[in-house]
Structure formats: structure tokens, C-alpha cells
């Protein structure tokens, strides 16, 4: 089983950067500091986790965690059919994390999505601009302190009147 | 001076393709830099259908969100329903009945047929062949009728519940499915006869948009896109969910990774799905389609709710705020094989009746991200072929 | 001229009803399909519910060639400027069908990025309810619009208030 071996290998290499290893619904979750995320994922990639299935983020405002934001990486090994979740914690005052775009191209758009929706910047990303919302959008909607109905963005358009009188 | 001595020089032109363009199937926008008719650089811009699915999910409870998942991939809504029900069940550690699982497989495979047939039809329309679209849509209407029999609606099905299904299949459903499957076989054969050896079709699709194996993995491609590039990866076989291990079918793989191969993979997958449907009907077990309501995770049958006071009280117990379905604190990720690829839901729960975070792993987003690489160096007229073969669903792409 | 010739060859009508008759039986729709309703709109055009029976099968994807805008699907805040521009590009006379709950009212998507009904910003003539509406519903909406077009007054078009 490469998973257990990889865990201990990473723990030995970055002893102070690994917070914890937990399990939820039968899946291993690896909690780390955000600074080492690129090195850790590179090790995972070398050990056979060749497929980055998904990147997402969580705002831990009321959930609780090691820091305010967590960037979540779902890795998959096509050979050993194992999955692992890596959670990298990002501080609230300076939300930034190294980009893994060089390791997997799929990270490009997903990191832009996280930047757009959570406001976490990715260092080393070639094109860190909004992807889902318009460029003049303010705020980051998936943060827990952003209201679901928004800040009146959806009402801010000119009203077009019919050019001719209609009954 | 002869004209031929110096090749023609043109200034580069920037062309705005979309967001409202007939071949973008909705709302994609691509800014293309052209040298003559050759695309030098393409920058896709997405987000024109961003509707805040994930924010909405944080305010709806687990059964309510199933209705929202219909609107995500609207070509095969049942696959989304099943995927979301699976992740909620994994989070709450619920084991559903065997009949539930078989019905889910049957309907997922029917949606796969409907999805692939529309995709092939639209791809053909974009390249100028209207007939196969009309053939395909006739079949799709038949499959809509099957969905309507089972779920009550054509498109937005909302058929699954956490812990089971909304209701059982109606009487005589197997006979109807078999009739449609016979029709499917005919229509797929017709479309193949029209297209496979068609000279224009081959010229427009062969060696267009070739994806290598390494690129497919690096860009996170899955489903027919990855399998057309020679990657033997099908979640139904590799990580079976919902009793897929009981069924005997082949994983379809092609080697060239071009538009033509993606089309071939999809047509062959339709045949494999038909095989699974027939097996599911044959082996369909009897029993309930919802888990015991006593566990506190599922709604009681409607019959009891309307006709007995206990049922009504129990219904309120489950649906009232701060009561009923309370999952444990934790998180779960379930990948499923949707017609487009790995459709995963990631749920984080803080122990209340609404999830803390709902994330969808949209296969369209990953599949579409390779587009700018594929189109480079091709002609402008190849763009619709490549977009069509990727099968981008804007609802899933932008969420 | 003899009476028989006039009876079989001359029709008297008003200019208004002749023009409206022509307009209502040859609506050229431009489908602005964004989401699920766009798929149902395809079903409206396909073999079973053939829209050609109502003279509206000439689908044009250019706003300059069409006089009926069918907005099918949810409109996000990023898409709204595009929709406004397309509406303004269409030549008069023009009509708008708002197909489905999302275009009419935002539907289930009460979120920060979905416009809560396109009629807040552009005029709408016919609303088709449903999420998504059945093809029969869309055909019904089109027939309602035809009735409306048939009742229009030419005098309405002379008073311009484009300011």
C-alpha cells in the first residue's frame, strides 16, 4: 500500500508542517501547512498519485480548523486505485498558497475558480484573474460572510424601455 | 515580381466567438487570434452561466438540494441525482436496498444513452449533418417518455432521495424499456451508417483535436474524453458504486484521441449501456425502494403521510428545522461515472441539517480546459467540431 | 369588370390586419438558450413538436434577422449585458418570450449571480411557466403571442418614445 508509506515519508521530511492525519467516511485526510503544499503534492505525484481529481476550498469560519481557509486536493492513483485528500490551511490575514499548475495543468482553471469564489491567491499561477464572475465583481461569494443574495449586483443594469407604445 | 515569390502576409485578427453562437451550445465565449483562417491562440472565457449552485447548497437540506442537481448537467439529470444521493448516503453511512441500486443503474444508463445520442447529434449538426440530430432526438423523446413514466417529468427528474428513491417503477416498465432499447439499436445503426464511412465526416473529424495520454492525465480528463485517448479508466469498473460490479459490460477504449475516436467511443458506449439496461431488467430484485424510515434519515411513504396522523407527525419530524436528518460531522467525496466523466460530489457537514459546503467536481470544466491547447494550429472551422466532441454542458461548467 | 371576377379575385381588408396577419404567421425566432430550457427548446424544434407548423421554424442566430427573442434559461449577471445588447440589436417590430421559471423570475436560483426575471430590464410579451416548460407549453406561448401580434395597432408604432 503506497498510501501509508507516503504518509510516513512526508511526515519524516516535513515534521513541523504536517498537522494531522484523520479519516472521514473511509477516506484519509492529510492536514498540512500551506507553504509546503507544492512539495508535498510533488511527492504524492512521484509515489503514484498521478491524477489530480479536484481542487476546492472551504471557509472554516464557523466549522473550525487549523486556519480560516482550507484548500482541498483530491488525488487519485490510477494504478493502485487509491484516493487521498490533502488539506492545506491558509491564514486569514494573508490568503495565499503556492500554485500546483506546473504539476497538473488541470489546476489552472480550478485555482482561478478558488481565487474568484474565495479570494485565495495562488503564487506562481500564470493568469490569476476571475473566471466565473465578471471582472468588475467585488467580493468573494463563497466566503461564509458573503450574503447568498449578494450585494445588489443582480439589480445593477439599465432598464430598457420598449421603443414603441404597446398596449 | 511574381506573386508567388512572397507568401501572402496577413495581419492577425482577433475574433470573438460567442457567448451567443449557435455552435457553443449555450454560453461559451472564446477569444481567438487568427492568422488567416488558422487559430494561433484561443482564450476561452467561461462563467456566463454561473448561478451560485454551491452557495445555494449551503442553505438547502440534503433532500432539497437534489432538485438543484437536476439543473446542473441537464442532458443527463438522473446521473446527477444519483451522484448526490450517493455522497449524502456515504456521509450518513446509509446502506440502500438492492432494488434501489438496480433502478438507479437502469435509469443512469438510460440517461447515458440519451446524453450520448444528443451529443453525437449536436456534433453532426455543427458539422452540417442535420439528419442524425433528428434521428437522435426521436430516440431522446422516447427516453423522455420513459423518464416521465418513472419520475413524472421529462427533464428535471429529482428522482432520488437520500436513502432511496421517490417512488417505485410503474407496472410494465420493463416492457417499455425493452421496446425503446430495440429502437435505440436501430437508430444507432442508422446514425453509424450515415456517418462512419462518410467522406466529409471523416475529413472533418479525423486527426482533429488530438489528445495524448499524458495531456489527458495532466488536464484531469475523464470519461469518454480520456478513454478515447487510450486510458483504461472507467469508474463503474474501477471503483464500482451502486452495484455496478454485478453487471457484465466492456470498457470502450480508442487509441487516436481525435474527434472521430471520441465519437466512436460514445456510439459504442451506447451499446454497452443497452447491455447494462437489459441485465438490470433481467436481474431486477424485488423489495422496497427506500430504507426503513425508522432510522430517521428518510421520509415516510406519501400514503402514510396523507392518511395517518403518525405518518404526518413523522414527516414533520424529518422536515422541521433542527430535527430529522442530522448527519455526523465529517466529509465525504464520491466519484461517479457520468456521461461526461468523473462527476464527484464533495460534502462537508458540521452536524446541522444543511451541509456546510457542497462542491461538485464538474467533468465539463476539466474537459473544456484543454480546448485552447487543442485548437491551436487548427482551422477556425474545426472549433465547432472540437467543442462538440468535448460535450461542454454550461450548467455543469459554470455551476 | 363583372361582379364574379371581383368576388373571386379581390379581398378587402384593412392594412393593419393584413400586416399583422403576415407578421404573426412568420415569426422568426432567435433562441437565446442558456440552460435546461435550451434543451427543451431543441425538443420544440425537433420532430415531435414541430414548430414549423406555426410558421416559426426559421431559427436565426443573428439578432438582426429575427423578430422574436426566446430567452430560455437562467441569465447570470455576466450574461445580462449580452442579452441587453442582443435585444437592442434586433430591429423593430420585436417581441420577447420568456421561457421557463428562471428567465421569468429567477426560478429556484435565488442567489447573488442570477437575474431575478429578465422583465426587470427588458420588456417581455409572453411568459411560459414551467421548469422547464413542456414543448406543448412553448407552443401554447407562441400561439398566445400570435394572438397578441394580431391585435397590435399600427398607430402604436408611429409614436416614438426612444428618448
XYZ file of C-alpha atoms in Angstrom:
729
model
C 0.000 0.000 0.000
C 1.780 3.160 -1.107
C -0.506 5.454 0.879
C 0.738 4.633 4.376
C 4.342 4.671 3.207
C 3.919 8.046 1.552
C 2.378 9.450 4.706
C 5.299 8.449 6.876
C 7.773 9.610 4.234
C 6.239 13.079 4.155
C 5.977 13.239 7.932
C 9.684 12.497 8.207
C 10.585 15.061 5.609
C 8.421 17.925 6.860
C 7.940 17.167 10.561
C 6.695 20.616 11.590
C 4.469 21.198 8.557
C 2.122 18.255 8.987
C -0.739 18.996 11.382
C -2.572 15.728 11.482
C -3.851 12.705 9.564
C -7.546 11.927 10.035
C -10.166 9.711 8.482
C -13.710 10.567 7.445
C -16.179 8.280 5.669
C -13.388 5.829 4.943
C -11.096 8.374 3.305
C -7.691 9.501 4.532
C -7.262 13.244 5.018
C -3.807 14.729 5.286
C -3.715 18.138 7.004
C -0.685 20.288 6.181
C 0.578 23.862 6.230
C 0.073 25.784 3.030
C 3.764 26.661 2.448
C 4.780 23.075 1.690
C 1.800 22.098 -0.438
C 3.728 22.050 -3.691
C 6.499 19.866 -2.310
C 4.054 17.512 -0.657
C 1.950 17.119 -3.789
C 5.092 16.564 -5.833
C 5.981 13.687 -3.531
C 2.486 12.273 -3.866
C 2.796 12.530 -7.633
C 6.114 10.683 -7.615
C 4.626 7.961 -5.418
C 1.960 7.160 -7.985
C -0.875 9.603 -7.334
C -0.850 10.711 -10.936
C -4.314 12.232 -11.230
C -5.460 15.413 -9.541
C -9.192 14.804 -9.446
C -10.332 18.023 -7.863
C -9.225 21.165 -6.083
C -11.602 23.111 -3.931
C -11.597 25.235 -0.824
C -13.514 25.525 2.429
C -14.111 28.612 4.526
C -13.713 27.362 8.105
C -15.324 30.437 9.667
C -17.792 28.525 11.825
C -16.608 24.973 11.199
C -13.292 25.366 12.974
C -9.934 24.188 11.764
C -6.293 24.996 11.914
C -6.735 28.221 9.909
C -9.575 30.224 8.317
C -9.373 28.645 4.841
C -8.507 25.157 3.710
C -7.606 24.321 0.113
C -8.573 20.714 -0.546
C -6.844 18.494 -3.100
C -8.366 15.165 -4.106
C -5.683 12.894 -5.511
C -6.167 9.589 -7.262
C -3.768 6.862 -8.246
C -4.734 5.155 -11.478
C -2.553 2.149 -10.664
C -3.329 1.344 -7.048
C -6.916 2.729 -7.200
C -6.391 4.732 -4.036
C -7.682 8.181 -3.237
C -6.331 10.647 -0.738
C -7.468 14.090 0.368
C -4.857 16.738 1.169
C -5.990 19.803 3.085
C -3.675 22.790 3.114
C -4.591 25.509 5.606
C -4.363 29.156 4.587
C -4.276 32.010 7.084
C -6.948 34.694 7.044
C -4.667 37.742 7.071
C -2.627 36.725 4.052
C -4.642 34.244 1.980
C -2.090 32.875 -0.472
C -0.750 29.433 -1.293
C 1.755 28.047 -3.830
C 0.225 27.058 -7.165
C 0.441 23.481 -8.428
C -0.250 24.463 -12.024
C 3.234 23.269 -13.019
C 2.479 19.759 -11.756
C -1.001 19.353 -13.213
C -2.437 21.592 -15.921
C -5.924 20.965 -14.591
C -5.067 23.191 -11.629
C -5.064 26.256 -13.879
C -8.792 26.890 -14.089
C -9.647 25.412 -10.726
C -7.214 27.689 -8.919
C -8.702 30.644 -10.735
C -12.117 29.496 -9.593
C -10.967 29.354 -5.973
C -9.437 32.821 -6.337
C -12.718 34.095 -7.706
C -15.000 32.498 -5.145
C -12.814 32.513 -2.020
C -10.215 35.201 -2.636
C -7.227 32.936 -2.076
C -4.346 33.864 -4.390
C -2.058 31.227 -5.837
C 1.646 32.172 -6.060
C 3.205 31.266 -9.375
C -0.065 30.959 -11.256
C 0.320 32.413 -14.762
C -3.065 34.121 -15.018
C -4.668 34.927 -11.683
C -7.912 36.618 -12.747
C -11.575 35.972 -12.071
C -13.128 33.115 -14.035
C -16.792 32.790 -13.016
C -17.866 36.285 -12.042
C -17.467 39.435 -14.148
C -14.198 41.305 -13.860
C -15.776 44.226 -12.026
C -17.305 41.984 -9.352
C -16.353 42.845 -5.797
C -16.164 40.337 -3.003
C -15.786 36.580 -2.946
C -19.162 34.854 -2.882
C -18.373 31.507 -1.306
C -16.925 33.080 1.820
C -19.245 32.484 4.730
C -19.587 36.208 5.460
C -20.846 36.960 1.946
C -24.664 37.020 1.768
C -26.311 34.482 -0.510
C -28.386 37.167 -2.202
C -25.292 39.223 -2.890
C -24.744 42.925 -2.555
C -27.247 44.089 -5.175
C -25.055 43.042 -8.127
C -28.027 41.416 -9.792
C -30.106 44.600 -9.790
C -27.484 46.853 -11.318
C -28.430 47.062 -15.008
C -30.090 49.685 -17.196
C -33.808 49.230 -17.747
C -34.618 49.083 -21.456
C -37.964 50.596 -22.361
C -39.873 49.405 -25.404
C -39.188 51.739 -28.273
C -42.838 51.909 -29.238
C -46.013 52.244 -27.282
C -47.617 48.861 -26.670
C -50.932 48.046 -25.114
C 7.790 40.460 -59.362
C 5.844 37.294 -59.334
C 3.128 36.983 -56.765
C 4.241 33.538 -55.693
C 7.689 34.671 -54.611
C 6.428 36.150 -51.422
C 3.855 34.264 -49.401
C 0.747 36.172 -48.579
C 1.017 38.033 -45.353
C -1.953 38.877 -43.256
C -2.368 40.823 -40.118
C -3.539 38.835 -37.166
C -7.183 39.189 -36.472
C -8.895 38.806 -33.136
C -12.244 37.093 -33.393
C -14.826 36.958 -30.669
C -16.587 33.586 -30.772
C -19.691 33.598 -28.616
C -21.009 33.937 -25.929
C -24.074 33.558 -28.039
C -23.155 31.465 -31.007
C -25.093 28.525 -32.488
C -22.291 26.038 -32.058
C -21.409 26.887 -28.487
C -24.465 25.031 -27.118
C -25.270 27.719 -24.665
C -22.904 30.130 -23.212
C -19.252 29.802 -24.044
C -17.057 32.581 -25.249
C -13.716 32.141 -26.965
C -11.440 34.963 -27.987
C -9.429 33.679 -30.931
C -6.399 35.156 -32.533
C -6.382 34.213 -36.203
C -3.694 34.169 -38.845
C -5.774 33.865 -41.960
C -8.051 31.010 -41.038
C -5.632 29.342 -38.680
C -6.125 29.783 -34.975
C -2.911 30.962 -33.346
C -4.190 31.413 -29.852
C -7.522 30.811 -28.209
C -8.611 32.054 -24.817
C -11.856 30.541 -23.589
C -13.861 32.621 -21.206
C -16.425 30.900 -19.031
C -18.779 31.874 -16.260
C -21.683 33.099 -18.372
C -23.999 30.674 -16.619
C -22.573 30.962 -13.122
C -25.605 30.562 -10.897
C -24.219 30.031 -7.425
C -25.099 26.342 -7.038
C -22.552 25.851 -4.283
C -23.717 28.864 -2.289
C -27.309 27.735 -2.672
C -26.405 24.254 -1.412
C -25.343 25.687 1.929
C -28.889 26.861 2.580
C -30.816 23.781 1.454
C -31.055 20.469 3.232
C -29.942 17.209 1.693
C -33.175 16.242 0.001
C -33.903 19.765 -1.207
C -30.582 20.054 -2.982
C -31.382 17.041 -5.169
C -33.816 19.212 -7.133
C -30.980 21.661 -7.780
C -28.662 18.958 -9.110
C -31.119 18.349 -11.994
C -30.256 21.727 -13.393
C -26.543 21.078 -13.366
C -25.996 18.658 -16.219
C -29.327 18.987 -17.951
C -28.556 16.369 -20.581
C -28.475 13.576 -18.012
C -30.079 14.833 -14.809
C -30.596 11.379 -13.332
C -26.860 10.761 -13.118
C -26.535 13.924 -11.031
C -29.398 12.864 -8.759
C -27.768 9.501 -8.180
C -24.350 11.020 -7.530
C -25.661 13.442 -4.932
C -27.747 10.779 -3.193
C -24.680 8.537 -3.051
C -22.493 11.146 -1.371
C -25.165 12.022 1.185
C -25.621 8.323 1.927
C -21.893 7.873 2.328
C -21.753 10.804 4.725
C -24.615 9.424 6.821
C -23.448 5.831 6.433
C -26.703 4.556 4.937
C -26.967 1.274 3.066
C -29.727 1.410 0.449
C -31.705 -1.603 -0.722
C -30.640 -3.723 -3.663
C -33.684 -2.773 -5.730
C -32.884 0.914 -5.260
C -29.391 0.362 -6.565
C -30.567 -1.567 -9.603
C -33.158 1.040 -10.522
C -30.510 3.737 -10.164
C -28.239 1.809 -12.505
C -31.039 1.285 -15.035
C -32.000 4.946 -15.133
C -28.402 6.193 -15.125
C -27.671 4.064 -18.153
C -30.797 5.299 -19.927
C -29.646 8.867 -19.305
C -26.227 7.958 -20.625
C -27.831 6.783 -23.860
C -29.870 9.995 -24.087
C -26.825 12.143 -23.363
C -24.539 10.438 -25.868
C -27.136 10.389 -28.619
C -27.780 14.111 -28.262
C -24.069 14.806 -28.165
C -23.495 12.890 -31.385
C -26.473 14.625 -32.957
C -25.278 18.079 -31.995
C -21.746 17.347 -33.144
C -23.171 16.329 -36.509
C -25.369 19.447 -36.687
C -22.371 21.669 -36.091
C -20.601 19.983 -38.966
C -23.619 20.324 -41.225
C -25.402 16.979 -40.938
C -28.894 17.630 -39.636
C -30.355 14.171 -40.205
C -28.619 12.372 -37.367
C -29.773 15.090 -34.957
C -33.386 14.490 -35.918
C -32.928 10.714 -35.661
C -31.261 11.123 -32.289
C -33.893 13.446 -30.947
C -36.632 10.998 -31.837
C -34.907 8.461 -29.623
C -34.394 11.069 -26.934
C -38.117 11.763 -26.916
C -38.757 8.057 -26.356
C -36.338 8.067 -23.433
C -38.018 11.222 -22.086
C -41.241 9.224 -22.088
C -39.554 6.535 -20.004
C -38.348 9.174 -17.533
C -41.798 10.653 -17.415
C -43.282 7.254 -16.564
C -40.847 6.724 -13.722
C -40.336 10.210 -12.314
C -43.243 12.308 -13.540
C -41.193 14.807 -15.542
C -39.179 14.815 -18.721
C -36.072 16.687 -17.768
C -35.830 17.839 -14.179
C -36.362 14.443 -12.650
C -35.403 14.752 -8.934
C -35.976 11.028 -8.647
C -33.621 10.014 -5.879
C -33.934 10.700 -2.194
C -31.304 10.264 0.446
C -31.804 6.614 1.322
C -33.686 5.502 -1.738
C -35.996 6.675 -4.460
C -39.012 8.932 -4.635
C -41.224 6.075 -5.814
C -41.042 2.658 -7.380
C -41.073 1.993 -11.108
C -44.575 1.728 -12.572
C -46.147 -1.521 -13.754
C -44.898 -2.801 -17.081
C -41.857 -0.562 -17.116
C -39.512 -3.307 -18.278
C -41.571 -3.920 -21.386
C -41.444 -0.252 -22.344
C -37.690 -0.092 -21.741
C -37.135 -3.122 -23.920
C -39.183 -1.544 -26.690
C -37.087 1.628 -26.527
C -33.871 -0.401 -26.471
C -34.849 -2.127 -29.713
C -35.477 1.332 -31.167
C -32.120 2.551 -29.831
C -30.318 -0.241 -31.598
C -31.935 0.719 -34.887
C -31.203 4.425 -34.539
C -27.585 3.921 -33.507
C -27.105 1.663 -36.516
C -28.732 4.260 -38.756
C -26.523 7.048 -37.467
C -23.429 4.901 -37.877
C -24.384 4.062 -41.422
C -24.818 7.742 -42.151
C -21.601 8.917 -40.568
C -18.885 6.306 -40.104
C -17.831 5.951 -43.709
C -18.962 9.385 -44.810
C -16.034 11.058 -46.515
C -16.907 14.567 -45.305
C -17.457 13.367 -41.765
C -14.094 11.623 -41.711
C -12.312 14.648 -43.175
C -13.838 16.925 -40.600
C -13.174 14.728 -37.584
C -10.111 12.557 -38.148
C -6.842 13.901 -36.704
C -8.643 16.936 -35.359
C -8.059 17.842 -31.743
C -5.713 15.003 -30.865
C -5.156 14.492 -27.146
C -2.180 12.475 -25.959
C -2.327 10.186 -22.964
C -0.050 12.385 -20.860
C -2.051 15.508 -21.621
C -5.271 13.744 -20.763
C -3.968 12.913 -17.296
C -2.346 16.282 -16.729
C -5.509 18.157 -17.673
C -7.635 15.882 -15.492
C -9.754 14.495 -18.319
C -12.092 11.632 -17.603
C -14.933 9.719 -19.178
C -15.131 9.291 -22.958
C -12.517 12.024 -23.455
C -9.901 10.057 -21.536
C -10.963 6.694 -22.929
C -10.677 7.951 -26.498
C -7.035 8.736 -25.710
C -6.330 5.178 -24.638
C -6.686 5.475 -20.870
C -8.363 2.420 -19.418
C -10.344 4.231 -16.744
C -13.995 3.721 -16.028
C -15.210 4.327 -12.502
C -18.037 1.842 -12.986
C -15.392 -0.873 -13.199
C -12.510 0.542 -11.197
C -14.406 1.852 -8.188
C -17.856 0.297 -8.559
C -20.684 2.133 -6.851
C -24.390 1.342 -6.701
C -23.864 -2.388 -7.507
C -22.146 -1.835 -10.855
C -19.953 -4.831 -10.023
C -22.953 -7.117 -10.737
C -23.086 -6.160 -14.399
C -21.108 -7.501 -17.272
C -20.024 -4.898 -19.812
C -16.908 -3.737 -21.623
C -14.974 -0.525 -21.172
C -14.715 1.153 -24.569
C -11.271 2.469 -25.426
C -9.920 4.111 -28.557
C -6.323 4.966 -29.294
C -6.057 8.032 -31.511
C -7.653 10.588 -29.223
C -9.167 12.669 -32.011
C -12.723 13.857 -32.561
C -13.578 10.790 -34.618
C -12.455 8.446 -31.846
C -14.439 10.309 -29.248
C -17.479 9.892 -31.474
C -16.771 6.172 -31.850
C -16.328 5.722 -28.103
C -19.682 7.372 -27.475
C -21.566 5.260 -30.010
C -20.070 2.065 -28.641
C -20.840 3.147 -25.079
C -24.463 3.446 -26.057
C -24.393 -0.257 -26.970
C -22.715 -1.149 -23.686
C -25.314 0.867 -21.785
C -28.051 -1.045 -23.573
C -26.408 -4.240 -22.391
C -26.401 -2.997 -18.796
C -30.054 -1.932 -19.056
C -31.085 -5.376 -20.258
C -29.155 -7.072 -17.444
C -30.633 -4.705 -14.863
C -34.137 -5.528 -16.048
C -33.417 -9.245 -16.029
C -31.915 -9.331 -12.561
C -34.159 -6.666 -11.020
C -34.693 -7.727 -7.385
C -37.946 -7.093 -5.561
C -38.308 -5.164 -2.346
C -38.581 -1.626 -1.080
C -37.048 1.364 -2.775
C -36.500 3.363 0.399
C -34.761 2.437 3.612
C -36.685 1.925 6.823
C -37.994 5.364 7.887
C -37.396 4.378 11.494
C -33.724 5.207 11.066
C -34.581 8.885 10.859
C -32.940 9.508 7.518
C -35.797 9.110 5.077
C -39.286 10.432 4.582
C -42.225 8.069 5.221
C -44.274 6.980 2.182
C -46.718 9.646 0.979
C -49.621 7.267 1.502
C -48.983 7.201 5.236
C -48.411 10.943 5.433
C -51.770 11.753 3.935
C -53.811 9.060 5.647
C -52.484 8.630 9.165
C -51.612 11.027 11.942
C -48.446 9.100 12.864
C -47.157 9.396 9.328
C -47.865 13.123 9.282
C -46.110 13.711 12.581
C -43.222 11.648 11.390
C -42.992 13.640 8.154
C -42.783 16.866 10.142
C -40.156 15.349 12.419
C -37.911 14.740 9.441
C -38.501 18.007 7.629
C -38.646 20.502 10.512
C -35.647 22.738 11.160
C -33.345 21.433 13.874
C -34.951 17.988 13.686
C -34.682 14.962 11.489
C -31.855 14.254 9.142
C -28.691 15.182 11.031
C -25.527 13.757 9.540
C -22.410 13.339 11.647
C -19.654 15.936 11.484
C -17.308 14.970 8.699
C -16.846 14.996 4.978
C -17.239 12.665 2.023
C -16.271 12.611 -1.625
C -17.939 10.219 -4.048
C -16.824 9.982 -7.677
C -19.276 8.581 -10.207
C -19.035 7.918 -13.917
C -21.367 10.417 -15.508
C -21.701 10.526 -19.318
C -19.064 13.276 -19.378
C -16.608 11.748 -16.966
C -15.881 11.755 -13.278
C -18.755 13.577 -11.619
C -17.920 13.890 -7.958
C -19.700 15.497 -5.074
C -17.800 16.641 -2.023
C -19.821 17.319 1.079
C -18.610 18.823 4.320
C -21.017 18.639 7.219
C -20.911 20.457 10.541
C -23.657 18.293 12.026
C -26.617 20.517 11.136
C -29.389 19.700 8.684
C -27.817 21.716 5.872
C -24.378 20.874 4.514
C -21.536 23.226 5.384
C -20.023 23.072 1.928
C -21.213 21.429 -1.288
C -18.673 21.054 -4.029
C -19.262 19.476 -7.412
C -16.372 18.142 -9.389
C -17.684 19.081 -12.809
C -16.238 16.916 -15.594
C -17.047 19.601 -18.159
C -14.717 22.103 -16.518
C -11.709 19.795 -16.666
C -12.562 18.529 -20.142
C -13.017 22.013 -21.530
C -9.802 23.367 -20.021
C -7.770 21.533 -22.666
C -9.605 23.303 -25.505
C -7.144 26.169 -26.010
C -4.362 23.645 -26.465
C -6.371 21.543 -28.916
C -7.450 24.321 -31.247
C -4.009 25.880 -31.675
C -2.838 25.419 -35.251
C -6.193 24.155 -36.463
C -8.578 25.949 -38.776
C -11.330 28.112 -37.365
C -13.918 25.714 -38.765
C -12.542 22.940 -36.562
C -13.559 24.796 -33.414
C -17.198 23.594 -33.520
C -16.014 20.021 -34.077
C -13.726 20.128 -31.070
C -16.260 21.842 -28.812
C -18.894 19.347 -29.890
C -16.680 16.375 -29.157
C -15.834 17.704 -25.687
C -19.551 17.910 -24.852
C -19.383 21.014 -22.700
C -22.503 21.487 -20.605
C -22.568 25.086 -19.480
C -24.721 24.391 -16.439
C -22.140 21.999 -15.113
C -19.175 24.042 -16.311
C -20.127 27.250 -14.531
C -22.459 25.990 -11.816
C -65.383 44.396 -64.517
C -68.029 41.876 -63.806
C -69.157 41.002 -60.318
C -67.893 37.414 -60.437
C -64.380 38.455 -61.235
C -64.266 40.793 -58.242
C -65.735 38.170 -55.934
C -63.140 35.584 -56.787
C -60.101 37.837 -57.046
C -60.419 40.823 -54.745
C -60.197 40.782 -50.983
C -60.946 43.819 -48.936
C -59.247 44.188 -45.585
C -57.533 46.794 -43.525
C -53.845 47.416 -43.907
C -53.423 46.742 -40.213
C -54.896 43.282 -40.226
C -53.057 42.353 -43.429
C -49.712 43.345 -41.937
C -50.445 41.695 -38.607
C -51.572 38.540 -40.370
C -48.268 38.387 -42.182
C -46.241 39.138 -39.084
C -47.901 36.644 -36.809
C -47.574 33.719 -39.163
C -43.917 34.226 -39.914
C -42.232 34.933 -36.624
C -38.501 34.353 -36.900
C -37.274 33.294 -33.502
C -33.828 33.829 -32.151
C -33.291 31.316 -29.353
C -31.230 32.708 -26.519
C -30.875 29.297 -24.919
C -28.553 29.158 -21.961
C -29.550 26.197 -19.816
C -32.069 23.369 -19.433
C -34.795 25.289 -21.262
C -32.498 25.470 -24.266
C -32.572 21.679 -24.442
C -36.359 21.692 -24.248
C -36.408 24.333 -26.959
C -34.464 21.894 -29.128
C -37.233 19.402 -28.468
C -39.752 22.007 -29.624
C -37.917 22.264 -32.922
C -37.328 18.539 -33.350
C -39.611 16.012 -34.917
C -42.338 15.507 -32.348
C -43.406 19.099 -31.632
C -42.524 20.643 -34.944
C -42.533 24.429 -34.634
C -42.692 24.743 -38.421
C -46.434 24.162 -38.142
C -46.722 27.673 -36.706
C -44.527 29.364 -39.248
C -41.722 29.862 -36.761
C -39.179 27.313 -37.879
C -36.755 29.803 -39.425
C -34.337 29.878 -36.496
C -31.867 32.706 -36.840
C -28.870 33.041 -34.623
C -28.334 36.611 -35.657
C -30.426 39.211 -33.840
C -30.529 41.370 -36.954
C -32.515 38.781 -38.880
C -35.108 37.876 -36.299
C -38.112 39.461 -34.654
C -38.819 37.094 -31.765
C -36.367 36.673 -28.918
C -36.907 33.486 -26.924
C -34.971 33.679 -23.685
C -34.642 30.099 -22.481
C -32.742 29.547 -19.292
C -31.273 31.429 -16.388
C -29.481 34.704 -17.054
C -26.470 35.391 -14.883
C -25.060 38.787 -14.051
C -22.272 38.168 -16.553
C -24.758 37.295 -19.315
C -27.199 40.167 -18.781
C -25.176 42.818 -20.689
C -25.007 40.376 -23.621
C -28.768 39.866 -23.538
C -29.416 43.619 -23.418
C -27.125 44.158 -26.377
C -28.776 41.407 -28.395
C -32.203 42.814 -27.612
C -31.134 46.266 -28.733
C -29.684 44.906 -31.955
C -32.972 43.370 -33.025
C -34.951 45.507 -35.471
C -38.483 46.621 -34.675
C -41.049 45.191 -34.513
C -39.776 42.700 -31.967
C -41.285 40.510 -29.324
C -39.863 38.567 -26.396
C -40.934 35.233 -24.954
C -39.552 34.470 -21.518
C -39.392 30.690 -21.444
C -39.276 28.949 -18.105
C -39.168 29.929 -14.466
C -35.555 31.096 -14.416
C -35.909 33.655 -17.179
C -39.244 34.841 -15.814
C -38.423 35.094 -12.134
C -35.055 33.573 -11.318
C -36.704 30.241 -10.523
C -35.030 28.172 -7.851
C -31.847 30.197 -8.151
C -32.293 32.934 -5.597
C -28.579 33.691 -5.490
C -26.170 36.546 -5.962
C -25.481 35.869 -9.614
C -28.862 35.113 -11.193
C -31.080 37.882 -12.542
C -34.469 37.594 -10.829
C -36.509 37.834 -14.005
C -35.424 39.431 -17.255
C -38.513 41.651 -17.245
C -36.761 43.839 -14.707
C -34.580 45.101 -17.501
C -36.086 44.250 -20.882
C -39.757 44.171 -21.913
C -41.363 40.731 -22.118
C -44.515 39.872 -24.049
C -45.298 36.279 -23.107
C -44.188 34.262 -20.113
C -44.134 30.471 -20.357
C -44.212 28.833 -16.921
C -42.510 25.570 -16.054
C -39.101 24.386 -15.023
C -38.521 23.641 -17.837
C -41.819 24.077 -19.716
C -43.013 21.145 -21.767
C -42.748 21.634 -25.539
C -46.535 21.920 -25.663
C -46.264 24.836 -23.264
C -43.863 26.636 -25.538
C -46.175 26.091 -28.494
C -49.025 27.495 -26.398
C -46.883 30.518 -25.574
C -46.174 31.053 -29.243
C -49.874 30.873 -30.082
C -50.629 33.422 -27.360
C -48.017 35.699 -28.867
C -49.570 35.250 -32.303
C -52.887 36.407 -30.868
C -51.178 39.409 -29.343
C -49.415 40.287 -32.582
C -52.728 40.038 -34.393
C -54.248 42.713 -32.151
C -51.498 45.278 -32.464
C -52.287 48.754 -33.752
C -50.176 50.314 -36.426
C -50.739 53.676 -34.798
C -48.731 52.475 -31.836
C -45.658 52.332 -33.968
C -45.825 55.954 -35.007
C -45.371 57.464 -31.570
C -41.767 57.000 -30.728
C -40.508 57.499 -27.199
C -36.972 56.332 -27.712
C -35.534 59.215 -25.672
